[in-house]
Amino acid sequence: MLGFSNQTIADLLYWVTRKWWLIAAFAISLFLFYIPSPASLSPEGHRTLIIVVIALILIIGEVIPLPAVAILILILEVVLGIDTPNGVATSFMSDAVFFIMGSLMMAVAIVSQGLDKRLALGIIKLTGNKTWRIVFGFVAISSILSSFIGEHTVAAMMLPVALTLIRNTSDDQKTVQRLSTLLLFSIAYGCAMGSIGTPSGGGRNVIMLGYISEFGLGNISYLDWIKYAYPMLLLEIPIASGLLWMTFKPEQRILDSAVRKLKVKVTKAGKVTGNQMMSIGIFVFVFLGWVFLSPYLGLGIIALMGVFLYLSFGLIEWQDINRNTNWGVIL
């Protein structure tokens, strides 16, 4: 057929079946492009709606990675004449982007110092070895931490903690299936809930603060956000813990063996090192900066200060930050 081999035709058909959402997105956008825009809508507004439709279809269909969708939006803004190349580039260099970039880079530095097992032991010391109390501790710690350093970071830190307890309980996956589900969901729900607690809980919070200020609706400080959002978070923690426990109630009501093994591992690792103390100190410095200096310096610049300090004190190499930072989230 037209000189194409059977393999070429098969590959083409396979691509079409896998990427039909992508084809549909561009077909619908082409149709919308030639529809006359309402009199009350400017041509730029019409084209912006087309980009929104394309983005929604691609995100729902999951045919390409989310960072690729972000890149496509940048391209279409220029191609459709919504803004100039310099204008589009400038719009992405905002304090919100600096904040997201700085937070993700700091997360890499914190995780690289191996604080996860010490964090696990700290949770156990607070909760004891009863499973329901450990679940509450996981939800509470995940929520509180994710309200300050972002849910992706906290999930990366807490996952080894949960896996350590699960593996130390039993090597039989069937035996710990419900326990695994319970602990992992505790982290997931805790991280998701905690992101509303403070402006630094996620990039979306900082972006909304920027919109509120840009539209002249007032300025919300770091402490103001905490005053209104944190009480809701504190109410959600026991509710989520109780629902998770009732839904995934495990056979193991006491994790005595897992706790003992964890204590042995942490003891072998020795005392807290100077680098770990400096890592904690820098994060506390950044947090205090967010609370007291964000109205003057912005959240993003303060986060980048933290990255500068981690690099300057030799707590992490740039190659490690470059390799482990999720650049797709920044896009």
Tab-separated table of C-alpha atoms in Angstrom:
chain	number	residue	atom	x	y	z
A	1	MET	CA	0.000	0.000	0.000
A	2	LEU	CA	1.620	3.231	-1.310
A	3	GLY	CA	4.997	1.599	-0.957
A	4	PHE	CA	4.792	1.298	2.857
A	5	SER	CA	5.740	-1.957	4.544
A	6	ASN	CA	3.288	-3.824	6.711
A	7	GLN	CA	5.394	-2.975	9.777
A	8	THR	CA	5.255	0.745	8.991
A	9	ILE	CA	1.465	0.614	8.593
A	10	ALA	CA	1.148	-1.371	11.822
A	11	ASP	CA	3.312	1.153	13.701
A	12	LEU	CA	1.218	4.022	12.307
A	13	LEU	CA	-2.063	2.389	13.307
A	14	TYR	CA	-0.665	1.625	16.748
A	15	TRP	CA	0.361	5.285	17.194
A	16	VAL	CA	-3.100	6.483	16.114
A	17	THR	CA	-4.859	4.158	18.578
A	18	ARG	CA	-2.590	5.271	21.423
A	19	LYS	CA	-2.631	8.991	20.607
A	20	TRP	CA	-6.189	9.574	19.435
A	21	TRP	CA	-6.715	12.034	22.284
A	22	LEU	CA	-3.865	14.100	20.852
A	23	ILE	CA	-5.409	14.007	17.380
A	24	ALA	CA	-8.836	14.891	18.825
A	25	ALA	CA	-7.364	17.852	20.734
A	26	PHE	CA	-5.892	19.436	17.632
A	27	ALA	CA	-8.959	18.629	15.503
A	28	ILE	CA	-11.273	20.322	18.023
A	29	SER	CA	-8.913	23.286	18.386
A	30	LEU	CA	-8.804	23.725	14.593
A	31	PHE	CA	-12.594	23.712	14.517
A	32	LEU	CA	-12.782	26.289	17.326
A	33	PHE	CA	-10.178	28.460	15.616
A	34	TYR	CA	-12.416	29.029	12.595
A	35	ILE	CA	-15.563	29.683	14.630
A	36	PRO	CA	-16.205	33.445	14.854
A	37	SER	CA	-15.590	34.712	18.365
A	38	PRO	CA	-18.404	36.516	20.252
A	39	ALA	CA	-18.401	40.298	20.022
A	40	SER	CA	-17.645	40.589	23.741
A	41	LEU	CA	-14.567	38.353	23.435
A	42	SER	CA	-11.303	39.681	22.026
A	43	PRO	CA	-9.354	37.628	19.433
A	44	GLU	CA	-6.631	37.026	22.042
A	45	GLY	CA	-9.257	35.766	24.497
A	46	HIS	CA	-10.671	33.446	21.826
A	47	ARG	CA	-7.232	31.960	21.150
A	48	THR	CA	-6.554	31.619	24.861
A	49	LEU	CA	-9.742	29.544	25.234
A	50	ILE	CA	-8.508	27.294	22.417
A	51	ILE	CA	-5.270	26.694	24.327
A	52	VAL	CA	-7.267	25.903	27.481
A	53	VAL	CA	-9.365	23.328	25.581
A	54	ILE	CA	-6.242	21.666	24.133
A	55	ALA	CA	-4.589	21.540	27.561
A	56	LEU	CA	-7.672	20.046	29.257
A	57	ILE	CA	-8.052	17.340	26.625
A	58	LEU	CA	-4.375	16.377	26.814
A	59	ILE	CA	-4.369	16.349	30.617
A	60	ILE	CA	-7.544	14.232	30.801
A	61	GLY	CA	-6.391	11.870	28.042
A	62	GLU	CA	-2.856	11.535	29.524
A	63	VAL	CA	-1.417	10.967	26.044
A	64	ILE	CA	1.715	13.027	26.693
A	65	PRO	CA	3.559	13.880	29.935
A	66	LEU	CA	2.311	16.918	31.860
A	67	PRO	CA	5.599	18.809	31.339
A	68	ALA	CA	5.075	18.382	27.586
A	69	VAL	CA	1.620	19.967	27.948
A	70	ALA	CA	3.227	22.924	29.731
A	71	ILE	CA	5.772	23.298	26.917
A	72	LEU	CA	2.996	23.125	24.306
A	73	ILE	CA	1.135	25.955	26.069
A	74	LEU	CA	4.243	28.133	25.835
A	75	ILE	CA	4.607	27.367	22.136
A	76	LEU	CA	0.941	28.040	21.324
A	77	GLU	CA	0.934	31.381	23.151
A	78	VAL	CA	3.581	32.602	20.714
A	79	VAL	CA	2.316	30.797	17.580
A	80	LEU	CA	-1.251	32.078	18.063
A	81	GLY	CA	-0.033	35.607	18.672
A	82	ILE	CA	-1.266	35.915	22.244
A	83	ASP	CA	2.076	37.264	23.420
A	84	THR	CA	5.618	37.838	22.192
A	85	PRO	CA	8.408	35.322	22.902
A	86	ASN	CA	9.950	37.703	25.443
A	87	GLY	CA	6.555	38.312	27.033
A	88	VAL	CA	5.892	34.593	27.464
A	89	ALA	CA	9.361	34.031	28.919
A	90	THR	CA	8.932	36.925	31.344
A	91	SER	CA	5.576	35.625	32.581
A	92	PHE	CA	7.222	32.396	33.728
A	93	MET	CA	9.948	34.134	35.735
A	94	SER	CA	7.712	35.040	38.661
A	95	ASP	CA	8.182	34.667	42.402
A	96	ALA	CA	5.885	31.610	42.334
A	97	VAL	CA	8.190	29.836	39.862
A	98	PHE	CA	11.261	30.753	41.934
A	99	PHE	CA	9.495	29.380	45.005
A	100	ILE	CA	8.602	26.062	43.369
A	101	MET	CA	12.125	25.686	41.973
A	102	GLY	CA	13.779	26.571	45.271
A	103	SER	CA	11.510	24.263	47.307
A	104	LEU	CA	12.178	21.271	45.054
A	105	MET	CA	15.931	21.907	45.159
A	106	MET	CA	15.877	22.176	48.962
A	107	ALA	CA	13.927	18.930	49.115
A	108	VAL	CA	16.710	17.163	47.221
A	109	ALA	CA	19.263	18.537	49.693
A	110	ILE	CA	17.223	17.486	52.747
A	111	VAL	CA	16.585	13.938	51.485
A	112	SER	CA	20.262	13.511	50.512
A	113	GLN	CA	21.281	13.907	54.164
A	114	GLY	CA	19.535	10.633	55.091
A	115	LEU	CA	17.167	12.025	57.688
A	116	ASP	CA	14.372	9.586	56.835
A	117	LYS	CA	15.271	6.856	59.378
A	118	ARG	CA	15.766	9.433	62.109
A	119	LEU	CA	12.406	10.903	61.178
A	120	ALA	CA	10.879	7.418	61.459
A	121	LEU	CA	12.359	6.920	64.900
A	122	GLY	CA	11.123	10.357	65.959
A	123	ILE	CA	7.588	9.393	64.919
A	124	ILE	CA	7.820	6.105	66.819
A	125	LYS	CA	9.021	7.873	69.954
A	126	LEU	CA	5.964	10.103	69.798
A	127	THR	CA	3.414	7.407	68.936
A	128	GLY	CA	4.715	4.199	70.498
A	129	ASN	CA	4.459	0.818	68.755
A	130	LYS	CA	0.666	0.531	68.472
A	131	THR	CA	-0.370	0.522	64.826
A	132	TRP	CA	-3.318	2.907	65.125
A	133	ARG	CA	-1.127	5.483	66.858
A	134	ILE	CA	1.560	5.085	64.181
A	135	VAL	CA	-1.090	5.692	61.499
A	136	PHE	CA	-2.176	8.858	63.288
A	137	GLY	CA	1.470	9.888	63.517
A	138	PHE	CA	2.010	9.286	59.794
A	139	VAL	CA	-1.024	11.377	58.838
A	140	ALA	CA	-0.127	14.149	61.296
A	141	ILE	CA	3.584	14.354	60.450
A	142	SER	CA	2.922	14.134	56.695
A	143	SER	CA	0.312	16.886	56.954
A	144	ILE	CA	2.426	19.206	59.063
A	145	LEU	CA	5.608	18.746	57.022
A	146	SER	CA	3.825	19.035	53.666
A	147	SER	CA	2.291	22.313	54.759
A	148	PHE	CA	5.796	23.791	54.830
A	149	ILE	CA	7.922	22.015	52.225
A	150	GLY	CA	5.445	20.627	49.686
A	151	GLU	CA	3.716	17.262	49.395
A	152	HIS	CA	6.094	15.766	46.797
A	153	THR	CA	9.046	16.338	49.096
A	154	VAL	CA	7.336	14.902	52.152
A	155	ALA	CA	6.103	11.857	50.248
A	156	ALA	CA	9.681	11.185	49.111
A	157	MET	CA	10.878	11.486	52.716
A	158	MET	CA	8.089	9.450	54.331
A	159	LEU	CA	7.969	6.581	51.836
A	160	PRO	CA	11.247	5.015	53.072
A	161	VAL	CA	9.919	5.375	56.624
A	162	ALA	CA	6.798	3.343	55.812
A	163	LEU	CA	8.749	0.765	53.802
A	164	THR	CA	11.199	0.344	56.681
A	165	LEU	CA	8.381	-0.496	59.086
A	166	ILE	CA	6.647	-2.782	56.578
A	167	ARG	CA	9.804	-4.745	55.712
A	168	ASN	CA	10.750	-5.095	59.361
A	169	THR	CA	7.287	-6.475	60.168
A	170	SER	CA	7.336	-9.419	57.733
A	171	ASP	CA	8.891	-10.534	54.444
A	172	ASP	CA	5.593	-12.125	53.385
A	173	GLN	CA	3.728	-9.592	51.231
A	174	LYS	CA	0.335	-11.206	51.853
A	175	THR	CA	0.815	-10.884	55.606
A	176	VAL	CA	1.478	-7.154	55.443
A	177	GLN	CA	-0.804	-6.276	52.514
A	178	ARG	CA	-3.370	-4.341	54.546
A	179	LEU	CA	-0.665	-2.780	56.707
A	180	SER	CA	1.175	-1.611	53.577
A	181	THR	CA	-1.998	-0.104	52.135
A	182	LEU	CA	-2.821	1.614	55.412
A	183	LEU	CA	0.608	3.219	55.930
A	184	LEU	CA	1.021	4.303	52.305
A	185	PHE	CA	-2.459	5.838	52.168
A	186	SER	CA	-1.718	7.590	55.462
A	187	ILE	CA	1.227	9.316	53.800
A	188	ALA	CA	-0.749	10.128	50.646
A	189	TYR	CA	-3.744	11.608	52.477
A	190	GLY	CA	-1.545	13.458	54.958
A	191	CYS	CA	0.510	15.074	52.189
A	192	ALA	CA	-2.592	16.011	50.186
A	193	MET	CA	-4.310	17.605	53.194
A	194	GLY	CA	-1.253	19.412	54.491
A	195	SER	CA	-0.607	21.345	51.299
A	196	ILE	CA	-3.342	23.856	52.209
A	197	GLY	CA	-1.801	24.719	55.563
A	198	THR	CA	0.628	27.468	54.519
A	199	PRO	CA	1.557	29.310	51.307
A	200	SER	CA	4.713	27.180	51.083
A	201	GLY	CA	2.626	23.992	51.040
A	202	GLY	CA	2.492	24.033	47.239
A	203	GLY	CA	3.069	26.126	44.169
A	204	ARG	CA	-0.682	26.542	43.635
A	205	ASN	CA	-0.916	28.475	46.910
A	206	VAL	CA	1.747	30.969	45.899
A	207	ILE	CA	0.213	31.344	42.438
A	208	MET	CA	-3.169	32.176	43.976
A	209	LEU	CA	-1.548	34.703	46.306
A	210	GLY	CA	-0.045	36.327	43.235
A	211	TYR	CA	-3.438	36.470	41.502
A	212	ILE	CA	-5.121	37.948	44.594
A	213	SER	CA	-2.506	40.690	44.751
A	214	GLU	CA	-2.522	41.266	40.977
A	215	PHE	CA	-6.315	41.707	40.868
A	216	GLY	CA	-6.214	44.210	43.721
A	217	LEU	CA	-8.054	41.988	46.197
A	218	GLY	CA	-5.542	42.632	48.961
A	219	ASN	CA	-2.320	41.124	50.255
A	220	ILE	CA	-2.386	37.961	52.367
A	221	SER	CA	0.677	37.460	54.562
A	222	TYR	CA	2.184	34.107	55.494
A	223	LEU	CA	0.769	34.323	59.019
A	224	ASP	CA	-2.665	35.405	57.789
A	225	TRP	CA	-2.876	32.304	55.587
A	226	ILE	CA	-1.896	30.043	58.509
A	227	LYS	CA	-4.464	31.707	60.794
A	228	TYR	CA	-7.355	30.771	58.493
A	229	ALA	CA	-6.143	27.534	56.890
A	230	TYR	CA	-4.380	25.659	59.681
A	231	PRO	CA	-7.416	25.125	61.941
A	232	MET	CA	-9.104	23.266	59.046
A	233	LEU	CA	-6.010	21.110	58.593
A	234	LEU	CA	-5.847	20.233	62.290
A	235	LEU	CA	-9.490	19.126	62.188
A	236	GLU	CA	-8.891	16.947	59.127
A	237	ILE	CA	-5.986	14.976	60.673
A	238	PRO	CA	-7.954	12.899	63.247
A	239	ILE	CA	-10.895	12.477	60.842
A	240	ALA	CA	-8.683	11.119	58.053
A	241	SER	CA	-6.767	8.889	60.477
A	242	GLY	CA	-9.977	7.361	61.796
A	243	LEU	CA	-11.440	6.742	58.330
A	244	LEU	CA	-8.217	5.138	57.099
A	245	TRP	CA	-8.033	2.876	60.151
A	246	MET	CA	-11.642	1.710	59.761
A	247	THR	CA	-11.186	1.106	56.023
A	248	PHE	CA	-7.828	-0.732	56.051
A	249	LYS	CA	-7.709	-2.171	59.566
A	250	PRO	CA	-4.627	-4.484	59.542
A	251	GLU	CA	-3.981	-7.743	61.352
A	252	GLN	CA	-0.909	-6.320	63.078
A	253	ARG	CA	-2.157	-4.189	65.981
A	254	ILE	CA	1.350	-3.760	67.454
A	255	LEU	CA	4.543	-3.301	65.406
A	256	ASP	CA	6.911	-4.243	68.216
A	257	SER	CA	9.369	-6.211	66.049
A	258	ALA	CA	9.541	-3.538	63.344
A	259	VAL	CA	10.160	-0.799	65.915
A	260	ARG	CA	13.013	-2.753	67.549
A	261	LYS	CA	14.727	-3.337	64.185
A	262	LEU	CA	14.350	0.322	63.278
A	263	LYS	CA	15.946	1.416	66.557
A	264	VAL	CA	18.901	-0.909	65.896
A	265	LYS	CA	19.419	0.579	62.406
A	266	VAL	CA	19.321	4.144	63.683
A	267	THR	CA	21.699	3.258	66.537
A	268	LYS	CA	24.179	1.786	64.049
A	269	ALA	CA	24.011	4.985	61.993
A	270	GLY	CA	25.397	6.874	65.005
A	271	LYS	CA	24.501	10.273	66.364
A	272	VAL	CA	23.159	13.137	64.305
A	273	THR	CA	25.997	14.434	62.126
A	274	GLY	CA	27.098	18.029	61.743
A	275	ASN	CA	25.819	18.082	58.154
A	276	GLN	CA	22.395	16.899	59.273
A	277	MET	CA	22.283	19.598	61.945
A	278	MET	CA	23.231	22.226	59.363
A	279	SER	CA	20.520	20.920	57.013
A	280	ILE	CA	17.908	21.282	59.724
A	281	GLY	CA	19.269	24.709	60.686
A	282	ILE	CA	19.096	26.024	57.113
A	283	PHE	CA	15.523	24.819	56.737
A	284	VAL	CA	14.520	26.516	60.002
A	285	PHE	CA	16.185	29.705	58.729
A	286	VAL	CA	14.211	29.502	55.467
A	287	PHE	CA	10.961	28.834	57.312
A	288	LEU	CA	11.485	31.857	59.585
A	289	GLY	CA	12.257	33.887	56.467
A	290	TRP	CA	8.961	32.805	54.900
A	291	VAL	CA	7.091	33.819	58.041
A	292	PHE	CA	8.707	37.182	58.732
A	293	LEU	CA	10.387	38.362	55.514
A	294	SER	CA	8.090	37.161	52.688
A	295	PRO	CA	6.223	40.523	52.452
A	296	TYR	CA	9.555	42.186	51.654
A	297	LEU	CA	11.580	39.550	49.782
A	298	GLY	CA	8.935	37.170	48.440
A	299	LEU	CA	8.704	33.421	49.057
A	300	GLY	CA	10.751	32.504	45.979
A	301	ILE	CA	13.861	34.532	46.784
A	302	ILE	CA	13.925	33.168	50.345
A	303	ALA	CA	13.689	29.589	49.007
A	304	LEU	CA	16.598	30.286	46.651
A	305	MET	CA	18.574	31.622	49.630
A	306	GLY	CA	18.156	28.202	51.203
A	307	VAL	CA	19.432	26.498	48.042
A	308	PHE	CA	22.430	28.865	48.018
A	309	LEU	CA	23.254	27.968	51.638
A	310	TYR	CA	22.971	24.209	51.029
A	311	LEU	CA	25.390	24.531	48.111
A	312	SER	CA	27.726	26.946	49.891
A	313	PHE	CA	28.089	24.720	52.956
A	314	GLY	CA	28.785	21.702	50.744
A	315	LEU	CA	25.720	19.801	51.923
A	316	ILE	CA	24.906	18.825	48.348
A	317	GLU	CA	26.550	19.055	44.934
A	318	TRP	CA	24.951	20.909	42.042
A	319	GLN	CA	25.089	17.723	39.954
A	320	ASP	CA	22.838	16.006	42.525
A	321	ILE	CA	20.351	18.895	42.479
A	322	ASN	CA	20.349	18.960	38.689
A	323	ARG	CA	19.831	15.191	38.464
A	324	ASN	CA	17.162	14.796	41.154
A	325	THR	CA	15.069	17.962	40.842
A	326	ASN	CA	11.701	17.371	39.167
A	327	TRP	CA	11.967	20.011	36.440
A	328	GLY	CA	8.609	18.948	35.028
A	329	VAL	CA	6.826	20.275	38.132
A	330	ILE	CA	8.535	23.661	37.626
A	331	LEU	CA	7.293	23.812	34.032
